[in-house]
Coordinates of C-alpha atoms in Angstrom, one line a residue:
M1209 CA 97.8 91.9 41.8
Q1210 CA 94.3 91.2 40.6
S1211 CA 91.6 93.1 42.6
S1212 CA 88.6 91.3 44.0
S1213 CA 85.2 91.7 42.4
A1214 CA 84.0 93.8 45.3
E1215 CA 86.9 96.2 44.9
A1216 CA 86.4 96.2 41.1
H1217 CA 82.8 97.4 41.6
G1218 CA 83.9 100.1 44.1
V1219 CA 82.6 98.3 47.1
L1220 CA 84.9 98.6 50.1
T1221 CA 85.8 95.4 52.0
P1222 CA 84.7 95.8 55.6
P1223 CA 87.6 95.6 58.1
P1224 CA 88.0 92.3 60.0
S1225 CA 86.2 92.0 63.4
P1226 CA 88.4 92.7 66.5
N1227 CA 88.5 89.0 67.3
K1228 CA 89.5 88.1 63.7
R1229 CA 92.1 90.8 63.6
R1230 CA 93.5 89.6 66.9
H1231 CA 93.9 86.1 65.6
M1232 CA 95.4 87.4 62.4
I1233 CA 98.1 89.1 64.4
R1234 CA 98.6 86.0 66.7
E1235 CA 99.3 83.9 63.6
S1236 CA 101.5 86.4 61.8
E1237 CA 105.3 86.9 61.8
E1238 CA 104.8 89.7 64.3
T1239 CA 104.3 87.2 67.1
D1240 CA 106.2 84.2 65.7
E1241 CA 108.9 84.0 68.4
E1242 CA 109.3 83.0 72.0
M1243 CA 108.0 85.5 74.5
T1244 CA 106.0 85.6 77.8
L1245 CA 102.3 85.0 77.5
D1246 CA 101.7 88.5 78.8
A1247 CA 103.8 90.0 76.0
F1248 CA 102.0 87.8 73.4
L1249 CA 98.5 88.9 74.6
Y1250 CA 99.6 92.6 74.5
R1251 CA 101.3 92.4 71.1
S1252 CA 98.3 90.8 69.5
D1253 CA 95.8 93.3 70.9
D1254 CA 95.3 96.0 68.2
F1255 CA 93.0 98.0 70.5
R1256 CA 95.2 98.6 73.5
K1257 CA 98.4 100.7 73.9
S1258 CA 100.2 101.0 77.3
T1259 CA 103.3 102.7 78.6
F1260 CA 103.9 100.0 81.2
E1261 CA 107.2 98.2 80.6
N1262 CA 105.4 94.8 80.9
P1263 CA 101.7 95.5 80.6
W1264 CA 99.5 93.4 82.8
P1265 CA 96.8 91.4 80.9
L1266 CA 93.3 93.1 80.9
P1267 CA 91.1 93.6 82.8
L1268 CA 92.8 95.9 85.4
Q1269 CA 91.6 96.8 88.8
L1270 CA 90.9 100.5 88.7
D1271 CA 90.5 102.3 92.0
E1272 CA 90.0 105.9 92.9
P1273 CA 93.3 107.5 93.9
K1274 CA 93.9 108.0 97.6
P1275 CA 93.3 111.5 99.0
A1276 CA 97.1 112.2 98.9
F1277 CA 97.1 111.7 95.1
R1278 CA 94.0 113.9 94.7
L1279 CA 96.1 116.8 96.0
F1280 CA 97.6 116.8 92.6
G1281 CA 94.2 117.2 90.9
P1282 CA 94.6 120.9 90.0
L1283 CA 98.0 120.1 88.4
F1284 CA 96.5 117.2 86.4
K1285 CA 93.6 119.4 85.3
G1286 CA 96.2 121.9 84.0
L1287 CA 97.3 119.2 81.5
V1288 CA 93.8 118.5 80.3
P1289 CA 93.8 120.9 77.3
K1290 CA 97.2 119.6 76.2
I1291 CA 96.1 116.0 76.6
R1292 CA 92.9 116.8 74.6
Q1293 CA 95.1 118.4 71.9
V1294 CA 97.3 115.3 71.6
L1295 CA 94.3 113.0 71.3
A1296 CA 92.7 115.2 68.7
E1297 CA 95.9 115.3 66.6
H1298 CA 95.6 111.5 66.5
S1299 CA 91.9 111.6 65.5
I1300 CA 90.6 110.6 69.0
K1301 CA 87.7 113.0 69.4
Q1302 CA 86.3 114.3 72.7
N1303 CA 82.9 112.7 72.1
Q1304 CA 84.6 109.3 71.4
S1305 CA 86.7 109.1 74.6
W1306 CA 86.6 109.0 78.3
A1307 CA 89.5 109.5 80.7
D1308 CA 90.5 109.8 84.3
I1309 CA 93.4 109.1 86.8
Y1310 CA 93.2 105.8 88.6
L1311 CA 95.3 103.6 90.8
A1312 CA 95.7 100.6 88.5
S1313 CA 96.6 97.1 89.8
K1314 CA 96.2 93.4 89.0
P1315 CA 95.4 91.6 92.2
G1316 CA 96.3 87.9 92.1
F1317 CA 98.9 88.4 89.3
P1318 CA 102.6 88.4 90.2
G1319 CA 103.7 91.9 90.8
G1320 CA 100.2 93.2 90.3
D1321 CA 99.3 93.9 93.9
I1322 CA 101.1 97.3 94.0
P1323 CA 98.8 100.1 92.6
V1324 CA 100.3 102.4 90.0
L1325 CA 99.0 105.9 89.3
T1326 CA 97.7 105.7 85.7
L1327 CA 95.8 107.9 83.2
V1328 CA 93.2 105.6 81.7
V1329 CA 91.9 106.7 78.3
L1330 CA 89.0 104.7 76.9
V1331 CA 88.1 105.1 73.3
D1332 CA 85.2 104.0 71.2
Q1333 CA 85.9 104.6 67.5
G1334 CA 84.8 101.4 65.8
V1335 CA 87.4 99.1 64.2
N1336 CA 89.3 101.4 61.9
N1337 CA 91.2 104.0 63.9
S1338 CA 93.6 102.4 66.3
R1339 CA 96.7 102.7 64.1
T1340 CA 98.0 106.0 65.7
W1341 CA 97.1 105.2 69.3
G1342 CA 100.7 104.1 70.1
D1343 CA 102.0 107.6 69.2
A1344 CA 99.2 109.2 71.2
K1345 CA 99.9 107.3 74.4
D1346 CA 103.6 108.1 74.1
E1347 CA 103.0 111.8 73.6
V1348 CA 100.6 112.0 76.5
H1349 CA 103.1 110.1 78.7
Q1350 CA 105.7 112.7 77.7
L1351 CA 103.4 115.5 78.8
F1352 CA 103.3 114.0 82.3
A1353 CA 107.1 113.6 82.4
E1354 CA 107.6 117.2 81.3
D1355 CA 105.2 118.4 84.0
N1356 CA 107.2 116.5 86.7
F1357 CA 104.9 113.4 86.8
P1358 CA 107.3 110.8 85.4
N1359 CA 105.7 107.9 87.3
V1360 CA 102.2 108.3 85.8
E1361 CA 101.6 105.5 83.3
V1362 CA 99.1 105.7 80.4
E1363 CA 96.6 103.0 79.4
L1364 CA 94.7 103.7 76.2
Y1365 CA 92.3 101.0 75.0
D1366 CA 88.9 100.2 73.6
P1367 CA 87.0 98.2 76.3
K1368 CA 84.6 96.9 73.7
R1369 CA 87.2 95.5 71.3
S1370 CA 90.4 94.9 73.3
F1371 CA 91.1 91.4 74.6
V1372 CA 89.3 90.8 77.9
P1373 CA 88.8 87.0 78.1
T1374 CA 85.3 86.0 79.2
M1375 CA 84.4 82.3 79.5
F1376 CA 81.1 80.5 79.9
P1377 CA 80.2 76.9 80.8
L1378 CA 78.9 74.5 78.2
Q1379 CA 76.2 72.0 78.6
P1380 CA 77.1 68.3 78.4
H1381 CA 76.4 66.3 75.2
T1382 CA 77.0 69.4 73.1
E1383 CA 79.0 68.9 69.9
A1384 CA 82.0 70.9 71.2
I1385 CA 82.3 68.8 74.3
I1386 CA 82.0 65.5 72.4
K1387 CA 84.7 66.5 70.0
Y1388 CA 87.0 67.7 72.8
Q1389 CA 86.5 64.4 74.6
S1390 CA 87.7 62.5 71.6
K1391 CA 90.9 64.6 71.3
R1392 CA 91.7 65.3 74.9
D1393 CA 94.5 62.7 75.2
Q1394 CA 96.3 64.2 72.1
L1395 CA 95.9 67.7 73.5
I1396 CA 97.3 66.8 76.9
K1397 CA 100.3 65.0 75.2
C1398 CA 100.9 68.2 73.2
L1399 CA 100.9 70.3 76.3
Q1400 CA 103.1 68.0 78.2
E1401 CA 105.6 68.0 75.4
N1402 CA 105.6 71.7 74.8
L1403 CA 104.6 73.3 78.2
P1404 CA 105.9 70.9 80.9
G1405 CA 105.2 72.5 84.2
M1406 CA 103.7 75.7 82.6
W1407 CA 100.1 74.8 82.0
S1408 CA 97.5 74.8 84.8
A1409 CA 94.3 73.5 83.2
M1410 CA 92.5 73.0 79.9
S1411 CA 89.1 72.5 78.5
V1412 CA 86.7 73.7 75.9
F1413 CA 84.5 76.6 77.0
G1414 CA 82.2 79.1 75.5
F1415 CA 84.5 82.1 74.8
G1416 CA 83.3 85.6 73.9
P1417 CA 82.1 89.0 75.3
T1418 CA 78.7 87.6 76.3
A1419 CA 77.0 84.2 76.6
A1420 CA 75.0 85.0 73.4
E1421 CA 78.1 85.8 71.4
A1422 CA 80.4 83.1 72.9
E1423 CA 81.7 80.4 70.6
P1424 CA 83.5 77.1 71.5
A1425 CA 87.3 77.6 72.1
L1426 CA 90.0 75.5 73.5
V1427 CA 91.1 77.4 76.6
V1428 CA 94.5 76.7 78.2
F1429 CA 95.3 78.3 81.6
I1430 CA 99.0 79.2 81.7
R1431 CA 101.1 80.0 84.8
P1432 CA 102.2 83.7 84.6
F1433 CA 105.5 84.6 82.9
S1434 CA 105.7 81.3 81.0
V1435 CA 107.8 81.6 77.8
Q1436 CA 106.9 79.9 74.6
N1437 CA 106.2 80.5 70.9
W1438 CA 102.5 80.9 71.5
N1439 CA 101.9 81.5 67.8
Q1440 CA 103.2 78.1 66.8
L1441 CA 101.8 76.3 69.9
G1442 CA 98.3 77.7 69.2
K1443 CA 98.5 76.3 65.6
K1444 CA 99.6 72.9 66.9
L1445 CA 96.7 72.6 69.3
S1446 CA 94.1 73.9 66.9
G1447 CA 95.4 71.6 64.2
I1448 CA 94.5 68.6 66.4
F1449 CA 90.9 69.3 65.6
A1450 CA 91.6 69.2 61.9
N1451 CA 88.7 70.9 60.1
Q1452 CA 87.3 72.5 63.3
E1453 CA 87.2 76.3 63.3
W1454 CA 88.0 76.4 66.9
K1455 CA 90.6 78.9 68.1
T1456 CA 93.0 78.2 71.0
E1457 CA 93.0 80.8 73.8
F1458 CA 95.8 81.1 76.3
V1459 CA 94.8 82.6 79.6
P1460 CA 97.1 83.5 82.5
G1461 CA 96.0 81.4 85.5
G1462 CA 97.6 80.9 88.8
V1463 CA 97.0 80.3 92.6
S1464 CA 96.0 83.2 94.9
I1465 CA 97.3 83.6 98.4
N1466 CA 95.0 82.9 101.4
P1467 CA 94.8 86.1 103.4
G1468 CA 92.9 86.6 106.6
I1469 CA 89.5 88.4 106.2
S1470 CA 87.6 90.5 108.7
F1471 CA 84.0 89.5 109.6
A1472 CA 83.4 92.8 111.5
R1473 CA 81.2 94.3 108.9
H1474 CA 79.2 91.1 108.3
S1475 CA 77.7 89.7 111.5
G1476 CA 80.8 88.9 113.5
F1477 CA 81.0 85.4 114.8
G1478 CA 77.9 83.5 115.9
A1479 CA 77.7 79.8 116.6
P1480 CA 79.8 77.7 114.1
D1481 CA 77.6 76.5 111.2
M1482 CA 77.8 75.8 107.5
G1483 CA 80.2 78.2 105.9
S1484 CA 82.0 79.2 109.1
S1485 CA 85.7 79.9 109.4
I1486 CA 87.8 77.1 110.9
G1487 CA 91.5 76.4 111.2
E1488 CA 94.2 74.4 113.1
K1489 CA 94.5 75.6 116.6
G1490 CA 97.0 78.5 116.9
Q1491 CA 98.3 78.0 113.4
P1492 CA 98.0 80.1 110.1
G1493 CA 95.8 78.8 107.3
G1494 CA 92.1 78.2 107.3
G1495 CA 89.1 77.0 105.4
T1496 CA 85.4 76.4 105.7
L1497 CA 83.2 74.2 107.8
G1498 CA 81.1 72.3 105.4
G1499 CA 78.5 71.1 107.8
V1500 CA 77.8 69.0 110.9
V1501 CA 77.0 65.3 110.3
S1502 CA 76.4 62.1 112.2
L1503 CA 78.6 59.1 111.4
K1504 CA 77.2 55.7 112.4
R1505 CA 79.2 52.4 112.4
K1506 CA 77.5 49.4 113.9
E1507 CA 76.2 50.6 117.3
Q1508 CA 78.5 53.6 117.5
T1509 CA 77.5 57.1 116.6
M1510 CA 79.8 60.1 116.3
I1511 CA 79.1 63.8 115.6
G1512 CA 81.6 65.3 113.2
L1513 CA 82.3 68.3 111.0
I1514 CA 83.1 67.8 107.4
T1515 CA 85.8 69.9 105.6
N1516 CA 88.8 69.3 103.4
H1517 CA 92.0 67.3 104.1
H1518 CA 94.2 70.2 103.1
V1519 CA 92.3 72.4 105.5
V1520 CA 93.2 70.1 108.5
R1521 CA 96.6 69.1 107.1
P1522 CA 99.3 69.4 109.8
S1523 CA 101.0 72.8 109.8
S1524 CA 104.7 73.4 109.1
P1525 CA 105.9 73.1 112.7
K1526 CA 105.4 69.3 112.4
S1527 CA 108.1 67.3 110.7
K1528 CA 108.0 66.8 106.9
A1529 CA 107.9 63.0 107.6
T1530 CA 104.7 63.4 109.7
I1531 CA 103.1 65.6 107.0
D1532 CA 104.0 63.1 104.3
L1533 CA 102.5 60.2 106.3
V1534 CA 99.2 62.1 106.8
D1535 CA 99.1 62.9 103.0
E1536 CA 99.7 59.3 102.1
F1537 CA 97.4 57.5 104.7
G1538 CA 95.2 60.3 106.0
Y1539 CA 94.3 60.8 109.6
G1540 CA 92.9 57.8 111.5
S1541 CA 95.2 55.1 110.0
N1542 CA 97.5 52.9 111.9
Q1543 CA 100.5 54.8 110.5
T1544 CA 99.1 58.2 111.7
A1545 CA 97.5 57.2 114.9
S1546 CA 99.9 59.4 117.0
V1547 CA 99.3 62.5 114.9
K1548 CA 97.0 64.9 116.7
T1549 CA 95.5 68.0 115.1
I1550 CA 93.0 70.2 117.0
M1551 CA 90.7 72.5 115.0
Q1552 CA 89.4 75.9 116.2
Y1553 CA 86.6 78.3 115.4
P1554 CA 87.2 80.8 113.9
A1555 CA 90.6 80.3 112.0
K1556 CA 93.4 82.2 113.7
L1557 CA 94.0 84.5 110.8
D1558 CA 90.3 85.4 110.6
F1559 CA 90.1 86.0 114.3
E1560 CA 93.1 88.3 114.2
A1561 CA 91.9 90.1 111.1
T1562 CA 88.5 90.8 112.7
S1563 CA 90.0 91.9 116.0
K1564 CA 92.4 94.3 114.2
D1565 CA 89.7 95.7 112.0
L1566 CA 87.4 96.4 115.0
N1567 CA 90.2 98.0 117.1
D1568 CA 92.1 99.9 114.4
Q1569 CA 89.4 100.9 111.9
V1570 CA 85.7 100.2 112.5
I1571 CA 85.3 101.5 116.1
P1572 CA 87.7 104.5 115.7
E1573 CA 85.9 105.6 112.5
I1574 CA 82.5 105.4 114.1
K1575 CA 83.7 107.3 117.3
Q1576 CA 85.2 110.0 115.1
S1577 CA 81.9 110.2 113.1
I1578 CA 79.9 110.5 116.4
K1579 CA 82.3 113.2 117.6
N1580 CA 81.8 115.2 114.4
M1581 CA 78.1 115.0 114.6
K1582 CA 78.0 116.1 118.2
D1583 CA 80.2 119.0 117.3
K1584 CA 77.7 120.0 114.6
I1585 CA 74.8 119.7 117.1
N1586 CA 76.7 121.9 119.6
R1587 CA 77.1 124.6 116.9
F1588 CA 73.4 124.5 116.2
N1589 CA 72.7 124.9 119.9
M1590 CA 75.2 127.7 120.4
K1591 CA 73.5 129.6 117.6
G1592 CA 70.0 128.9 119.1
Q1593 CA 69.0 127.0 116.0
D1594 CA 67.0 123.8 115.8
V1595 CA 69.0 120.7 115.3
P1596 CA 67.9 118.9 112.0
D1597 CA 65.9 115.7 112.7
T1598 CA 68.1 113.9 110.1
L1599 CA 71.3 114.7 112.1
S1600 CA 69.8 113.6 115.4
H1601 CA 68.5 110.4 113.8
L1602 CA 71.9 109.7 112.2
L1603 CA 73.6 110.2 115.5
E1604 CA 71.3 107.6 117.1
V1605 CA 72.1 105.1 114.3
Q1606 CA 75.8 105.6 114.7
E1607 CA 75.6 105.2 118.5
D1608 CA 73.7 101.9 118.0
E1609 CA 76.3 100.7 115.5
L1610 CA 79.1 101.6 118.0
D1611 CA 77.3 99.6 120.7
M1612 CA 76.9 96.6 118.2
Y1613 CA 80.6 96.6 117.3
K1614 CA 81.6 96.9 121.0
K1615 CA 79.5 93.8 121.7
Q1616 CA 81.3 92.0 118.8
L1617 CA 84.6 93.0 120.3
D1618 CA 83.5 91.7 123.7
K1619 CA 82.4 88.4 122.1
L1620 CA 85.8 88.0 120.5
K1621 CA 87.3 87.9 124.0
R1622 CA 85.6 84.5 124.4
L1623 CA 87.0 83.2 121.1
P1624 CA 88.6 81.3 119.5
T1625 CA 87.0 78.1 120.7
V1626 CA 88.1 74.5 120.2
L1627 CA 86.0 72.4 118.0
G1628 CA 87.6 69.0 118.3
D1629 CA 90.2 66.6 117.0
V1630 CA 90.7 65.5 113.4
V1631 CA 89.8 61.8 113.4
T1632 CA 89.9 60.7 109.8
S1633 CA 90.7 62.1 106.3
S1634 CA 91.2 61.2 102.7
G1635 CA 94.9 62.2 102.6
N1636 CA 96.0 63.2 99.1
A1637 CA 93.7 60.7 97.4
L1638 CA 92.8 60.1 93.7
S1639 CA 89.5 58.5 92.7
P1640 CA 89.4 55.7 90.0
S1641 CA 88.3 58.4 87.5
M1642 CA 91.5 60.5 88.3
A1643 CA 89.5 63.1 90.3
L1644 CA 90.8 64.5 93.5
L1645 CA 89.3 63.3 96.9
D1646 CA 89.9 65.8 99.6
W1647 CA 87.8 65.4 102.7
A1648 CA 88.3 65.3 106.5
I1649 CA 86.1 64.8 109.6
V1650 CA 86.6 66.6 112.9
Q1651 CA 85.0 64.8 115.9
V1652 CA 82.9 67.1 118.1
P1653 CA 82.2 66.0 121.7
S1654 CA 78.4 65.8 122.2
S1655 CA 78.7 68.5 124.8
K1656 CA 80.1 70.9 122.2
V1657 CA 77.6 70.4 119.3
P1658 CA 76.8 73.9 118.2
Q1659 CA 73.5 75.4 119.5
P1660 CA 71.1 76.3 118.0
P1661 CA 71.6 73.1 115.9
P1662 CA 73.4 73.9 112.6
N1663 CA 72.8 72.9 109.0
K1664 CA 70.1 75.4 108.3
L1665 CA 69.7 76.4 104.6
P1666 CA 69.3 79.9 103.3
S1667 CA 66.0 80.5 101.6
T1668 CA 65.5 80.6 97.8
D1669 CA 65.2 84.4 98.1
E1670 CA 68.4 84.7 100.0
V1671 CA 70.3 82.6 97.4
A1672 CA 68.7 84.7 94.6
R1673 CA 70.0 87.9 96.2
S1674 CA 73.5 86.4 96.1
G1675 CA 73.7 85.1 92.5
K1676 CA 71.7 84.0 89.5
S1677 CA 69.1 81.3 89.8
A1678 CA 69.0 78.2 87.7
R1679 CA 66.4 79.8 85.4
D1680 CA 68.6 82.9 85.0
Y1681 CA 71.3 80.6 83.7
G1682 CA 68.8 79.0 81.3
V1683 CA 68.7 75.7 83.2
N1684 CA 65.0 74.9 83.2
D1685 CA 64.9 71.1 83.3
Q1686 CA 66.6 70.6 86.7
P1687 CA 64.4 69.4 89.6
Y1688 CA 63.4 72.5 91.6
R1689 CA 61.9 73.2 95.1
R1690 CA 61.4 76.6 96.7
L1691 CA 63.4 76.6 99.9
P1692 CA 61.7 78.2 102.9
S1693 CA 63.8 80.2 105.4
R1694 CA 66.1 78.3 107.7
E1695 CA 65.1 74.8 106.7
Y1696 CA 67.4 72.0 107.8
V1697 CA 69.5 70.2 105.2
G1698 CA 67.8 66.9 104.4
G1699 CA 70.2 64.7 102.6
F1700 CA 72.9 64.1 100.0
S1701 CA 72.9 64.0 96.2
K1702 CA 75.6 64.1 93.5
I1703 CA 77.0 66.7 91.0
E1704 CA 75.4 66.6 87.6
K1705 CA 77.2 68.3 84.8
G1706 CA 75.3 71.2 83.3
S1707 CA 73.2 71.7 86.5
W1708 CA 72.9 74.7 88.8
Y1709 CA 74.4 74.8 92.3
F1710 CA 75.0 77.1 95.2
K1711 CA 77.6 77.0 98.0
I1712 CA 78.1 78.7 101.4
G1713 CA 81.8 79.6 102.0
R1714 CA 83.9 81.3 104.6
T1715 CA 85.3 83.9 102.1
T1716 CA 82.6 84.6 99.6
G1717 CA 79.5 83.5 101.4
I1718 CA 76.6 82.3 99.1
T1719 CA 77.5 82.1 95.4
T1720 CA 75.8 80.3 92.5
G1721 CA 77.0 78.7 89.3
I1722 CA 76.7 76.0 86.7
C1723 CA 78.8 72.8 86.6
H1724 CA 80.7 72.8 83.3
G1725 CA 79.7 70.1 80.9
I1726 CA 82.9 68.2 81.1
E1727 CA 85.7 67.7 83.7
V1728 CA 88.5 70.2 83.3
D1729 CA 92.0 68.6 82.7
V1730 CA 94.3 70.0 85.4
G1731 CA 98.1 69.8 85.1
R1732 CA 99.2 69.3 88.7
Q1733 CA 102.9 68.9 87.7
G1734 CA 104.9 67.1 90.2
E1735 CA 102.2 66.7 92.8
V1736 CA 102.1 63.4 94.7
R1737 CA 98.8 61.6 95.1
Y1738 CA 97.6 58.1 96.0
D1739 CA 95.1 56.1 94.0
H1740 CA 92.3 54.0 95.3
S1741 CA 94.7 51.0 96.0
G1742 CA 97.2 53.2 97.8
K1743 CA 99.7 53.3 95.0
K1744 CA 101.8 56.4 94.7
V1745 CA 101.1 58.6 91.6
I1746 CA 103.4 61.5 90.7
L1747 CA 101.4 63.7 88.5
G1748 CA 103.0 65.0 85.4
K1749 CA 102.5 62.5 82.7
Y1750 CA 98.8 62.3 83.7
S1751 CA 96.4 65.1 84.3
T1752 CA 93.6 65.0 86.8
R1753 CA 90.0 65.4 85.7
E1754 CA 88.1 67.7 87.9
L1755 CA 84.5 69.0 88.1
V1756 CA 84.4 72.8 87.9
I1757 CA 81.5 75.2 88.8
M1758 CA 81.5 78.6 87.1
S1759 CA 79.6 81.7 87.9
S1760 CA 78.6 84.3 85.3
T1761 CA 78.2 87.1 87.9
G1762 CA 81.7 87.0 89.3
T1763 CA 83.6 84.4 91.3
F1764 CA 82.2 81.1 92.6
S1765 CA 84.9 80.6 95.2
E1766 CA 88.1 82.1 96.5
P1767 CA 90.9 80.9 98.8
G1768 CA 89.4 80.1 102.2
D1769 CA 86.1 78.7 100.8
S1770 CA 87.6 75.2 100.7
G1771 CA 85.5 72.7 102.6
S1772 CA 82.2 74.3 101.6
F1773 CA 79.1 72.2 101.0
V1774 CA 77.7 72.6 97.4
F1775 CA 73.9 72.4 97.2
N1776 CA 71.5 71.6 94.4
N1777 CA 68.1 73.1 93.6
L1778 CA 66.4 70.8 96.2
G1779 CA 68.7 71.9 99.0
N1780 CA 70.6 68.6 99.2
V1781 CA 74.4 68.4 99.5
A1782 CA 75.7 67.5 96.1
G1783 CA 79.4 68.2 96.4
L1784 CA 82.3 69.3 98.5
L1785 CA 84.4 72.3 97.3
Y1786 CA 88.1 71.9 97.7
G1787 CA 89.8 74.4 95.4
E1788 CA 89.7 77.2 92.9
L1789 CA 90.6 77.4 89.2
T1790 CA 91.7 81.0 89.0
G1791 CA 92.4 82.9 85.8
N1792 CA 92.7 86.2 84.2
I1793 CA 89.1 86.3 83.1
T1794 CA 86.3 88.7 83.9
S1795 CA 82.6 88.5 84.6
G1796 CA 81.8 91.4 82.3
E1797 CA 81.9 95.1 82.2
V1798 CA 80.6 97.5 85.0
S1799 CA 78.9 100.8 84.3
A1800 CA 80.6 103.9 85.5
D1801 CA 77.9 105.9 87.4
T1802 CA 80.0 109.0 88.1
P1803 CA 81.6 111.4 85.6
S1804 CA 85.3 111.7 85.2
E1805 CA 86.9 114.1 87.6
L1806 CA 89.9 114.8 85.5
M1807 CA 88.1 115.4 82.2
E1808 CA 84.7 116.7 83.3
E1809 CA 83.6 117.6 79.8
S1810 CA 84.5 114.3 78.2
H1811 CA 82.3 111.3 77.9
F1812 CA 82.3 107.8 76.7
T1813 CA 79.6 106.9 74.3
D1814 CA 77.8 104.3 76.5
N1815 CA 79.5 105.3 79.7
T1816 CA 81.0 101.9 80.1
V1817 CA 84.3 101.4 81.9
M1818 CA 86.0 98.3 83.3
Q1819 CA 86.3 100.0 86.7
G1820 CA 85.2 97.5 89.4
C1821 CA 85.4 94.4 87.3
R1822 CA 86.6 91.3 89.0
V1823 CA 90.1 90.8 87.5
H1824 CA 90.9 87.3 88.8
I1825 CA 87.9 85.0 88.7
G1826 CA 87.8 81.8 90.8
S1827 CA 85.8 78.8 89.5
G1828 CA 85.1 76.1 92.1
L1829 CA 86.7 72.7 91.9
V1830 CA 84.4 70.2 93.6
S1831 CA 84.1 66.5 94.4
S1832 CA 80.8 64.9 93.8
M1833 CA 79.3 63.9 97.2
D1834 CA 78.6 60.3 96.1
E1835 CA 82.3 59.8 95.6
V1836 CA 83.1 61.6 98.9
L1837 CA 80.6 59.4 100.9
G1838 CA 81.9 56.3 99.1
S1839 CA 85.5 57.1 100.1
I1840 CA 84.5 57.9 103.7
K1841 CA 82.6 54.5 104.0
K1842 CA 85.5 52.7 102.5
T1843 CA 87.9 54.3 105.0
T1844 CA 85.8 54.2 108.1
G1845 CA 83.0 51.8 107.5
A1846 CA 80.5 54.5 108.6
E1847 CA 77.3 55.7 107.1
I1848 CA 76.8 59.5 107.2
S1849 CA 73.5 61.3 107.7
F1850 CA 72.0 64.6 109.0
N1851 CA 70.1 63.6 112.1
L1852 CA 70.8 66.8 114.2
K1853 CA 67.3 68.2 114.2
P1854 CA 66.2 69.3 117.6

């Protein structure tokens, strides 16, 4: 074989970049067979080796082991010299690695909620030295087994170069979005033919470790454990773009459960307002109160709360026929006039979670802490010594906290409270543009309008403390107004692609993000929806096109945030959040600020570890408020406004 001119002159060809090497493996015979997506991602990652039988996709949730596991610390430390020797034999030097014992898990991923005791070894050796890592992790795993720790798994990877998918929104009118738009029908057809029922969503995104390094890529969200020849499918999808250098990225994506959350450590429950927890009276489930509005039709005026249809949707105790009618016609129609759903504040699951947290954890922990401090003070007194001022001050602080939490518990005795009846909703509607419409209105008797009056905005400074500003995202041409503290919402607007927004939700509070430059194609296989003329549409052949807001600092929304108002830079309501596009993506790396306890003498070159990373990011699916208001007017004939100022 003839050598290249570079080799002929003694110049070594540099190794391919980690990203190029990964794609070379993905397109090689090594991955040219049917397998789960998880196996495909692991096999094509040259910078990760794991002893898990079916390794979860990175990033993993890494938590400190519970105290019970820490009892084994001395035994683990006894293995450190042997572990170091094994790593050294495979050219993994002490000054190029970092390791510790963690509880590894993958929340939101099937089977990933149960933590597993895992030795995590992070390595930074450049791109050349990963070939013997597989033998190294097997030998370290064997050391644990020989020392009677057979259930300890080993994860060895390079956090800089292993595959940790990170996505960024693109601005509208960019070349990548224009080209995607011209090919989207062909792409959807390819997915429907090759992945029926297995794909969740698709779009073109910026894809890379940082926003500066991100390049356009076709990203397809796949339901976990889907089986396909991903090698060949990736080539088919990329081939639709002909001469484009775009790569296709498959990312595990799914739907998270909707657990109850405790509000004990926040501020408890005040008067219901934007972002408050609401749910059907006495039933599981819940969502967010968007805001309180006035609906005026002719000479009649009604005060109502806005949220989502799926938040107020009848619960399972009602018959399926009743639920189907409400989904088809919405509340308030002739067909559903007899259906009555009462909403409460807070949602039952949140009320119960807060009560349990206060009674079982928060208050007992503070009482025990107060007892311990009083015992210390008594010992000082018995010895005739002065009690340190810091200890006395801390005792006062803890007693004040205990009093505050007892008041919260007393307030809970007067909750939950009834908000009102659901009077109208969208049902499972589709807009003419194939976007979802998901809204509902709960009538509030004038005597029960929350006091003080609701709909007060957080200040610009409060929003900035919760997420990046528009300027932080590089959006400098969007109209801007500095919001003072506790100003009332003034009016409505609409979602503009590429613009910055914030929302106030029941689960995640205030978050910020950018609306992606094109609607995401969502594969809601088998779902039943109804178009603007009332015609039944079974989704499958067609995908929906949905606006998505993405955060670069974490998650924009999580289950329970549904129903949140989405605000623009002027403080106007621009959208209504109804769902989450969740995926195995991360918001970036988190610095480790404490040294390893297991390997005290080891260090990682820039002390970076994926401990604490969000491992399942939720981007917000939203309806533009102009479409929501148009649908409400078409359904009820009413105009909506904010006229609740005192």
